[in-house]
Tab-separated table of C-alpha atoms and ligand atoms in Angstrom:
chain	number	residue	atom	x	y	z
A	1	MET	CA	-47.536	79.678	-6.471
A	2	ALA	CA	-49.679	81.301	-9.145
A	3	ARG	CA	-48.564	84.618	-9.465
A	4	ARG	CA	-51.040	87.590	-8.865
A	5	LYS	CA	-52.648	88.757	-11.466
A	6	LYS	CA	-51.557	92.651	-12.374
A	7	PRO	CA	-54.990	95.140	-11.744
A	8	ARG	CA	-56.077	96.380	-14.741
A	9	PHE	CA	-60.052	97.678	-14.339
A	10	LEU	CA	-60.520	99.771	-11.420
A	11	LEU	CA	-64.423	100.712	-10.344
A	12	ALA	CA	-64.569	104.319	-8.564
A	13	LEU	CA	-67.553	105.690	-6.905
A	14	GLU	CA	-68.352	109.652	-5.858
A	15	THR	CA	-71.523	110.402	-3.961
A	16	SER	CA	-69.899	113.221	-1.577
A	17	CYS	CA	-72.643	115.517	-2.414
A	18	ASP	CA	-75.406	115.974	-4.972
A	19	GLU	CA	-74.156	114.057	-7.946
A	20	THR	CA	-73.876	110.428	-8.305
A	21	SER	CA	-71.349	108.966	-10.549
A	22	ALA	CA	-69.324	106.001	-11.078
A	23	ALA	CA	-66.210	105.543	-13.719
A	24	VAL	CA	-64.414	102.448	-14.890
A	25	LEU	CA	-60.237	103.428	-15.650
A	26	GLU	CA	-57.906	100.709	-17.518
A	27	ARG	CA	-54.228	101.244	-15.649
A	28	GLY	CA	-55.652	104.717	-14.396
A	29	ARG	CA	-56.938	105.886	-17.583
A	30	ILE	CA	-60.421	106.636	-17.685
A	31	LEU	CA	-62.837	104.528	-19.822
A	32	SER	CA	-65.854	105.876	-18.324
A	33	ASN	CA	-66.957	108.485	-16.185
A	34	ILE	CA	-70.591	108.969	-15.503
A	35	ILE	CA	-72.041	111.637	-13.584
A	36	LEU	CA	-75.872	112.237	-12.735
A	37	SER	CA	-76.665	115.512	-11.240
A	38	GLN	CA	-79.056	116.363	-8.641
A	39	ASP	CA	-79.311	120.273	-9.916
A	40	GLU	CA	-83.116	119.497	-10.740
A	41	ILE	CA	-83.684	118.134	-7.249
A	42	HIS	CA	-82.314	121.062	-5.004
A	43	SER	CA	-82.965	124.061	-7.725
A	44	PRO	CA	-86.230	124.795	-6.072
A	45	TYR	CA	-84.268	125.428	-2.673
A	46	GLY	CA	-81.595	127.181	-3.704
A	47	GLY	CA	-78.857	124.626	-2.118
A	48	VAL	CA	-78.545	121.410	-1.404
A	49	VAL	CA	-81.624	119.371	0.669
A	50	PRO	CA	-78.755	116.799	2.097
A	51	GLU	CA	-81.537	114.062	3.380
A	52	LEU	CA	-83.147	114.361	-0.618
A	53	ALA	CA	-79.651	114.105	-1.705
A	54	SER	CA	-78.965	110.784	-0.087
A	55	ARG	CA	-82.272	109.353	-1.071
A	56	GLN	CA	-81.390	110.162	-4.690
A	57	HIS	CA	-78.088	108.415	-4.805
A	58	ILE	CA	-79.931	105.182	-2.986
A	59	LYS	CA	-82.502	105.363	-5.884
A	60	THR	CA	-79.719	105.748	-8.529
A	61	ILE	CA	-76.681	104.349	-7.868
A	62	ASP	CA	-76.993	100.794	-9.251
A	63	TYR	CA	-77.801	102.623	-12.942
A	64	VAL	CA	-75.076	104.732	-12.510
A	65	VAL	CA	-72.485	102.002	-11.978
A	66	ALA	CA	-74.279	99.799	-14.798
A	67	MET	CA	-73.999	102.907	-17.119
A	68	SER	CA	-69.990	102.964	-16.417
A	69	LEU	CA	-69.718	99.282	-17.072
A	70	SER	CA	-71.421	99.376	-20.176
A	71	GLN	CA	-69.905	102.063	-21.487
A	72	ALA	CA	-66.753	101.069	-20.666
A	73	GLY	CA	-67.072	97.711	-22.038
A	74	VAL	CA	-66.374	95.522	-18.789
A	75	SER	CA	-68.493	93.614	-16.528
A	76	LEU	CA	-68.362	93.763	-12.667
A	77	GLU	CA	-66.127	90.725	-12.539
A	78	ASP	CA	-63.530	92.484	-14.618
A	79	ILE	CA	-63.094	94.575	-11.996
A	80	ASP	CA	-60.011	94.136	-9.752
A	81	LEU	CA	-59.983	97.032	-7.684
A	82	PHE	CA	-62.873	99.326	-5.775
A	83	ALA	CA	-62.311	102.729	-5.053
A	84	VAL	CA	-64.697	105.131	-3.005
A	85	THR	CA	-65.095	108.970	-2.102
A	86	GLN	CA	-64.632	108.381	2.371
A	87	GLY	CA	-65.158	112.434	3.081
A	88	PRO	CA	-65.333	115.037	3.410
A	89	GLY	CA	-69.048	115.186	2.335
A	90	LEU	CA	-72.353	115.045	3.514
A	91	ILE	CA	-72.782	111.939	5.498
A	92	GLY	CA	-75.749	110.579	4.364
A	93	SER	CA	-74.346	110.747	0.951
A	94	LEU	CA	-71.080	109.689	1.482
A	95	LEU	CA	-72.569	106.429	3.145
A	96	VAL	CA	-74.541	105.571	0.119
A	97	GLY	CA	-71.284	105.497	-1.902
A	98	LEU	CA	-69.135	103.632	1.016
A	99	THR	CA	-71.519	100.737	1.755
A	100	PHE	CA	-72.102	100.355	-1.817
A	101	ALA	CA	-68.645	99.786	-2.733
A	102	LYS	CA	-67.972	97.772	0.773
A	103	GLY	CA	-70.457	95.504	-0.602
A	104	LEU	CA	-69.101	94.844	-4.355
A	105	ALA	CA	-65.300	94.766	-2.574
A	106	TYR	CA	-66.824	92.158	-0.174
A	107	TYR	CA	-68.834	90.107	-2.623
A	108	PHE	CA	-66.119	90.013	-5.498
A	109	HIS	CA	-63.018	89.084	-3.049
A	110	LYS	CA	-61.525	92.557	-4.310
A	111	PRO	CA	-59.214	95.439	-2.720
A	112	LEU	CA	-61.243	98.791	-1.922
A	113	ILE	CA	-59.367	101.939	-1.888
A	114	GLY	CA	-60.738	104.711	-0.098
A	115	VAL	CA	-60.353	108.337	-1.390
A	116	ASP	CA	-60.266	111.726	0.263
A	117	HIS	CA	-62.630	113.936	-2.327
A	118	LEU	CA	-60.595	117.529	-1.815
A	119	GLN	CA	-57.223	115.356	-2.832
A	120	ALA	CA	-58.995	113.466	-5.759
A	121	HIS	CA	-60.072	117.421	-7.182
A	122	ILE	CA	-56.351	117.897	-7.189
A	123	GLU	CA	-55.709	114.375	-8.894
A	124	ALA	CA	-58.258	115.564	-11.561
A	125	ALA	CA	-55.164	118.163	-12.667
A	126	PHE	CA	-52.586	115.240	-13.281
A	127	LEU	CA	-54.914	113.123	-14.918
A	128	GLU	CA	-54.890	115.232	-17.723
A	129	ASN	CA	-51.342	116.095	-16.853
A	130	PRO	CA	-48.818	113.727	-15.934
A	131	GLN	CA	-45.847	115.404	-16.751
A	132	ILE	CA	-46.861	118.541	-13.856
A	133	GLU	CA	-43.759	118.938	-12.311
A	134	TYR	CA	-43.123	118.934	-8.110
A	135	PRO	CA	-43.466	120.505	-6.057
A	136	VAL	CA	-47.034	122.170	-6.763
A	137	LEU	CA	-49.257	124.746	-5.291
A	138	ALA	CA	-52.815	123.960	-5.330
A	139	LEU	CA	-55.733	126.029	-5.204
A	140	LEU	CA	-59.466	124.325	-4.641
A	141	VAL	CA	-62.318	126.231	-4.859
A	142	SER	CA	-65.721	124.272	-4.792
A	143	GLY	CA	-69.003	124.585	-3.072
A	144	GLY	CA	-68.307	123.093	0.030
A	145	HIS	CA	-64.447	124.300	0.181
A	146	THR	CA	-61.477	126.610	-0.555
A	147	SER	CA	-58.091	125.613	0.542
A	148	LEU	CA	-54.911	125.628	-0.985
A	149	TYR	CA	-52.217	123.112	-0.997
A	150	PHE	CA	-48.694	122.566	-1.045
A	151	LEU	CA	-47.774	119.222	-2.830
A	152	GLU	CA	-43.551	118.689	-2.183
A	153	LYS	CA	-44.094	115.310	-4.414
A	154	PRO	CA	-46.711	113.042	-5.191
A	155	LEU	CA	-49.629	112.043	-2.455
A	156	SER	CA	-48.417	114.396	0.067
A	157	TYR	CA	-50.764	117.453	0.955
A	158	GLN	CA	-49.976	119.753	2.802
A	159	LEU	CA	-52.722	122.192	3.813
A	160	LEU	CA	-51.551	125.757	4.003
A	161	GLY	CA	-54.790	127.626	4.549
A	162	LYS	CA	-58.424	127.058	4.221
A	163	THR	CA	-61.961	129.564	4.451
A	164	ARG	CA	-63.154	130.644	7.701
A	165	ASP	CA	-66.600	130.769	6.426
A	166	ASP	CA	-68.486	130.393	3.567
A	167	ALA	CA	-66.558	128.420	0.575
A	168	ALA	CA	-66.253	130.500	-3.010
A	169	GLY	CA	-68.574	128.647	-4.635
A	170	GLU	CA	-70.979	128.806	-1.402
A	171	CYS	CA	-70.594	132.445	-1.774
A	172	LEU	CA	-71.588	132.543	-5.358
A	173	ASP	CA	-74.309	130.239	-4.636
A	174	LYS	CA	-76.095	132.195	-1.679
A	175	VAL	CA	-75.636	135.818	-3.778
A	176	ALA	CA	-77.368	133.342	-6.458
A	177	LYS	CA	-80.062	132.570	-4.098
A	178	PHE	CA	-80.704	135.625	-2.988
A	179	LEU	CA	-81.328	137.150	-6.716
A	180	GLN	CA	-83.523	134.115	-7.044
A	181	LEU	CA	-81.373	133.001	-10.288
A	182	GLY	CA	-81.482	129.321	-9.243
A	183	TYR	CA	-78.976	126.237	-7.917
A	184	PRO	CA	-76.327	126.085	-8.874
A	185	GLY	CA	-75.087	129.998	-8.662
A	186	GLY	CA	-71.838	129.719	-10.013
A	187	PRO	CA	-72.528	128.882	-13.807
A	188	VAL	CA	-75.771	130.914	-13.851
A	189	ILE	CA	-73.485	133.954	-12.556
A	190	GLU	CA	-70.713	133.201	-14.971
A	191	ARG	CA	-73.372	133.229	-17.754
A	192	LEU	CA	-75.277	136.569	-16.894
A	193	ALA	CA	-72.226	138.169	-15.802
A	194	ARG	CA	-70.544	137.986	-19.699
A	195	GLY	CA	-69.917	141.448	-20.997
A	196	GLY	CA	-70.829	142.857	-17.493
A	197	ASP	CA	-68.451	146.105	-16.610
A	198	SER	CA	-66.303	144.333	-13.874
A	199	SER	CA	-65.603	147.559	-12.939
A	200	ARG	CA	-68.851	149.387	-12.254
A	201	PHE	CA	-69.084	147.704	-8.349
A	202	HIS	CA	-66.532	148.257	-5.794
A	203	PHE	CA	-65.788	145.639	-3.432
A	204	SER	CA	-63.083	145.940	-0.807
A	205	LEU	CA	-61.201	142.239	-0.378
A	206	PRO	CA	-61.390	140.238	2.576
A	207	ARG	CA	-58.571	141.084	5.247
A	208	MET	CA	-57.293	138.053	7.307
A	209	LYS	CA	-56.344	139.403	10.839
A	210	THR	CA	-53.771	136.989	11.321
A	211	ALA	CA	-50.660	135.771	8.885
A	212	GLY	CA	-50.946	132.825	7.133
A	213	TYR	CA	-53.028	131.605	4.023
A	214	ASP	CA	-56.805	131.345	5.195
A	215	PHE	CA	-59.424	132.753	3.332
A	216	SER	CA	-62.622	134.511	4.159
A	217	PHE	CA	-66.097	134.936	1.875
A	218	SER	CA	-68.416	135.537	4.651
A	219	GLY	CA	-67.715	139.564	4.035
A	220	LEU	CA	-67.797	139.371	0.356
A	221	LYS	CA	-71.486	137.770	0.433
A	222	THR	CA	-72.568	140.670	3.017
A	223	ALA	CA	-71.170	142.998	1.028
A	224	ALA	CA	-72.744	141.810	-2.379
A	225	LEU	CA	-76.459	141.168	-0.505
A	226	LYS	CA	-76.178	145.321	0.850
A	227	ILE	CA	-75.163	146.265	-2.723
A	228	ILE	CA	-78.502	144.199	-3.854
A	229	ARG	CA	-80.392	145.652	-1.448
A	230	GLU	CA	-79.162	149.412	-1.764
A	231	ASN	CA	-79.654	149.080	-5.616
A	232	ARG	CA	-82.967	146.862	-5.634
A	233	LEU	CA	-81.119	144.543	-8.073
A	234	THR	CA	-83.533	141.851	-9.217
A	235	ALA	CA	-82.854	139.241	-11.982
A	236	ASN	CA	-83.879	141.605	-14.875
A	237	HIS	CA	-82.160	144.771	-13.732
A	238	GLN	CA	-80.015	146.458	-16.200
A	239	LEU	CA	-77.097	146.803	-13.922
A	240	LEU	CA	-77.687	143.055	-12.982
A	241	ARG	CA	-74.720	142.169	-15.098
A	242	ASP	CA	-72.284	144.725	-14.330
A	243	PHE	CA	-73.093	143.961	-10.303
A	244	LEU	CA	-72.288	140.140	-10.915
A	245	ALA	CA	-69.110	140.793	-13.460
A	246	SER	CA	-67.735	142.958	-10.401
A	247	PHE	CA	-68.829	140.254	-8.015
A	248	GLU	CA	-67.162	137.526	-9.978
A	249	GLU	CA	-63.973	139.456	-10.539
A	250	THR	CA	-63.596	140.195	-6.636
A	251	VAL	CA	-64.180	136.357	-5.754
A	252	ALA	CA	-61.044	135.864	-8.099
A	253	ARG	CA	-59.481	138.377	-6.556
A	254	ALA	CA	-59.746	137.044	-2.942
A	255	LEU	CA	-58.752	133.425	-4.192
A	256	LEU	CA	-55.585	134.704	-6.272
A	257	GLU	CA	-54.003	136.934	-3.276
A	258	ASN	CA	-53.235	133.728	-1.270
A	259	VAL	CA	-51.429	132.035	-4.091
A	260	HIS	CA	-49.442	135.134	-4.767
A	261	LYS	CA	-48.802	135.258	-1.318
A	262	ALA	CA	-47.771	131.749	-1.088
A	263	LEU	CA	-45.450	131.830	-4.087
A	264	GLU	CA	-42.729	133.737	-2.429
A	265	GLU	CA	-42.385	130.821	0.861
A	266	PHE	CA	-43.246	128.119	-1.466
A	267	ARG	CA	-41.615	128.440	-4.810
A	268	PRO	CA	-43.549	125.684	-6.541
A	269	ALA	CA	-42.766	124.307	-9.653
A	270	ALA	CA	-46.379	124.449	-10.749
A	271	LEU	CA	-49.624	125.802	-10.140
A	272	VAL	CA	-52.901	123.683	-10.132
A	273	LEU	CA	-56.304	124.989	-10.140
A	274	CYS	CA	-59.201	122.532	-9.215
A	275	GLY	CA	-62.883	122.247	-7.967
A	276	GLY	CA	-66.364	123.269	-9.215
A	277	VAL	CA	-65.881	127.187	-9.331
A	278	ALA	CA	-62.644	126.187	-11.671
A	279	ARG	CA	-64.967	125.925	-14.500
A	280	ASN	CA	-65.376	129.568	-14.524
A	281	THR	CA	-63.667	130.984	-17.285
A	282	ARG	CA	-62.534	134.728	-15.303
A	283	LEU	CA	-61.205	132.507	-12.483
A	284	ARG	CA	-59.303	129.998	-15.379
A	285	THR	CA	-58.340	133.455	-17.283
A	286	ARG	CA	-56.969	134.857	-14.014
A	287	PHE	CA	-55.000	131.988	-12.854
A	288	SER	CA	-52.981	131.487	-15.979
A	289	GLU	CA	-52.407	135.524	-16.370
A	290	LEU	CA	-50.933	135.165	-12.487
A	291	ALA	CA	-48.926	132.072	-13.472
A	292	ALA	CA	-47.565	133.366	-16.502
A	293	GLY	CA	-46.382	136.438	-15.178
A	294	CYS	CA	-44.584	134.448	-12.643
A	295	GLY	CA	-42.776	132.457	-15.215
A	296	LEU	CA	-44.790	129.396	-13.679
A	297	PRO	CA	-46.546	126.616	-16.003
A	298	SER	CA	-50.013	126.609	-14.525
A	299	PHE	CA	-52.956	123.702	-14.916
A	300	VAL	CA	-56.488	123.799	-14.563
A	301	PRO	CA	-58.749	121.087	-15.129
A	302	SER	CA	-60.846	120.575	-17.775
A	303	PRO	CA	-64.613	121.861	-17.022
A	304	ARG	CA	-65.980	118.680	-16.756
A	305	LEU	CA	-63.645	117.065	-14.443
A	306	CYS	CA	-63.402	120.300	-12.391
A	307	THR	CA	-67.046	119.507	-10.912
A	308	ASP	CA	-67.584	116.583	-8.790
A	309	ASN	CA	-66.814	113.154	-10.583
A	310	ALA	CA	-65.665	109.526	-10.040
A	311	GLY	CA	-62.915	109.583	-12.637
A	312	MET	CA	-60.939	112.134	-10.203
A	313	VAL	CA	-61.721	109.470	-7.688
A	314	GLY	CA	-60.465	106.602	-9.767
A	315	ALA	CA	-57.022	108.246	-10.879
A	316	LEU	CA	-56.184	109.035	-7.083
A	317	ALA	CA	-57.084	105.698	-6.162
A	318	TRP	CA	-54.934	104.030	-8.956
A	319	LYS	CA	-51.940	106.199	-7.790
A	320	LYS	CA	-52.407	105.143	-4.129
A	321	TYR	CA	-52.683	101.587	-4.636
A	322	LEU	CA	-49.534	101.458	-7.395
A	323	ALA	CA	-47.812	103.584	-4.118
A	324	ALA	CA	-49.083	100.856	-1.719
A	325	PRO	CA	-50.719	97.773	-3.074
A	326	VAL	CA	-53.468	96.218	-1.021
A	327	THR	CA	-54.630	92.957	-1.477
A	328	ALA	CA	-57.820	92.674	0.365
A	329	ALA	CA	-60.907	95.059	0.846
A	330	ASP	CA	-60.985	97.015	4.051
A	331	LEU	CA	-64.473	96.867	5.525
A	332	GLU	CA	-63.683	98.817	8.520
A	333	LEU	CA	-63.328	101.982	6.350
A	334	ASP	CA	-65.361	104.869	7.518
A	335	ALA	CA	-66.756	108.002	5.663
A	336	TYR	CA	-66.031	111.409	7.613
A	337	PRO	CA	-68.258	114.558	6.980
A	338	ARG	CA	-65.055	116.910	7.656
B	1	KG4	O1	-66.476	120.461	-6.626
B	1	KG4	P1	-68.221	120.626	-6.634
B	1	KG4	O2	-68.903	120.291	-7.980
B	1	KG4	O3	-68.600	120.071	-5.803
B	1	KG4	C1	-68.233	120.362	-4.204
B	1	KG4	O4	-66.977	119.515	-3.937
B	1	KG4	O5	-68.640	121.488	-3.260
B	1	KG4	O6	-68.139	122.507	-6.615
B	1	KG4	C2	-69.705	122.928	-6.679
B	1	KG4	C3	-69.631	124.475	-6.843
B	1	KG4	C4	-70.598	125.147	-6.361
B	1	KG4	O7	-70.668	125.925	-6.073
B	1	KG4	C5	-71.178	125.639	-8.141
B	1	KG4	O8	-71.847	126.896	-8.230
B	1	KG4	C6	-69.807	125.983	-8.415
B	1	KG4	O9	-69.271	125.150	-7.959
B	1	KG4	N1	-69.894	126.323	-10.019
B	1	KG4	C7	-69.234	127.137	-10.592
B	1	KG4	C8	-69.650	127.300	-12.167
B	1	KG4	N2	-69.758	125.802	-12.289
B	1	KG4	C9	-69.921	125.341	-11.284
B	1	KG4	N3	-69.161	128.276	-9.928
B	1	KG4	C10	-68.474	129.475	-11.151
B	1	KG4	N4	-68.461	129.396	-12.244
B	1	KG4	C11	-68.776	128.116	-13.030
B	1	KG4	N5	-69.024	127.869	-14.092
B	2	ZN	ZN1	-66.330	118.125	-4.779
């Protein structure tokens, strides 16, 4: 009987929010990772418009896939495994990627692996640092999620806490929208906050009424909007830099307080920071300071791998495949918004 050929090339798709992305990996190593952002489309609205997002994914997905294949120097016939983000995310957007991936897997009779978007964000750190030792405490901070995970071993995810209201990225985006700074807010705030005095404005940190590791950012957002109104801050105001630096610093402190709290109980061997907001230099710095202060190694993906990309999806799919090889495409695979 002919032996089944060991898989080599994997094509991964990511369409959970407002980035259309496709990546080709060779034995878990990224050959191409094409990311087409929809920022320009959503910017006038100050946030992602779900209907526009899914329509744009439909328009661009075949182009993005073709680009990823050509940059990797392979053709669709060479692909041994397909992978796709199943959720969480915008349901219409997720369905575009999922349906496209199902079609390819069905046509080429190849396995299809569904991947959780949040777990994929964490995988971005392992992709660049396969030597990370377990157990790992991972802080995921994105536009849609703010969660703290404990990974006792590879592919085991214990959710310790998540935001009860806004995600940290959403909080940055909403404050930027209020100031009419554009979308996404995080990068604009980071740019304008540079050189600002972060002790100029005082925010009190959100206090959770119950024990545990949940986050809350809506109070901080309300406090920020109050300061903006009281000081009549606008995009050109001389105090804007100081305000944004203070706000950014507070968001970082609120995030890291929970990490610090969890260290005592979970005693991880390494710390990981990931998700779109992990691109933020101030947060990256504070995170590595916290880890160094506790004598722990810390890992943050390079900026391009922090925001949504199919490379991280492919990396996790490859790991899942090695742990439990599948031979056929599961065409029942469903998308989940939450
Ligand atoms: O992970 P991601 O690409 O998408 C989601 O899964 O949500 O994260 C997007 C979020 C947005 O809220 C954006 O404002 C934020 O990441 N972000 C940043 C920076 N770059 C992106 N936040 C702070 N500083 C940045 N440099
Ligand atoms: Zn994401």
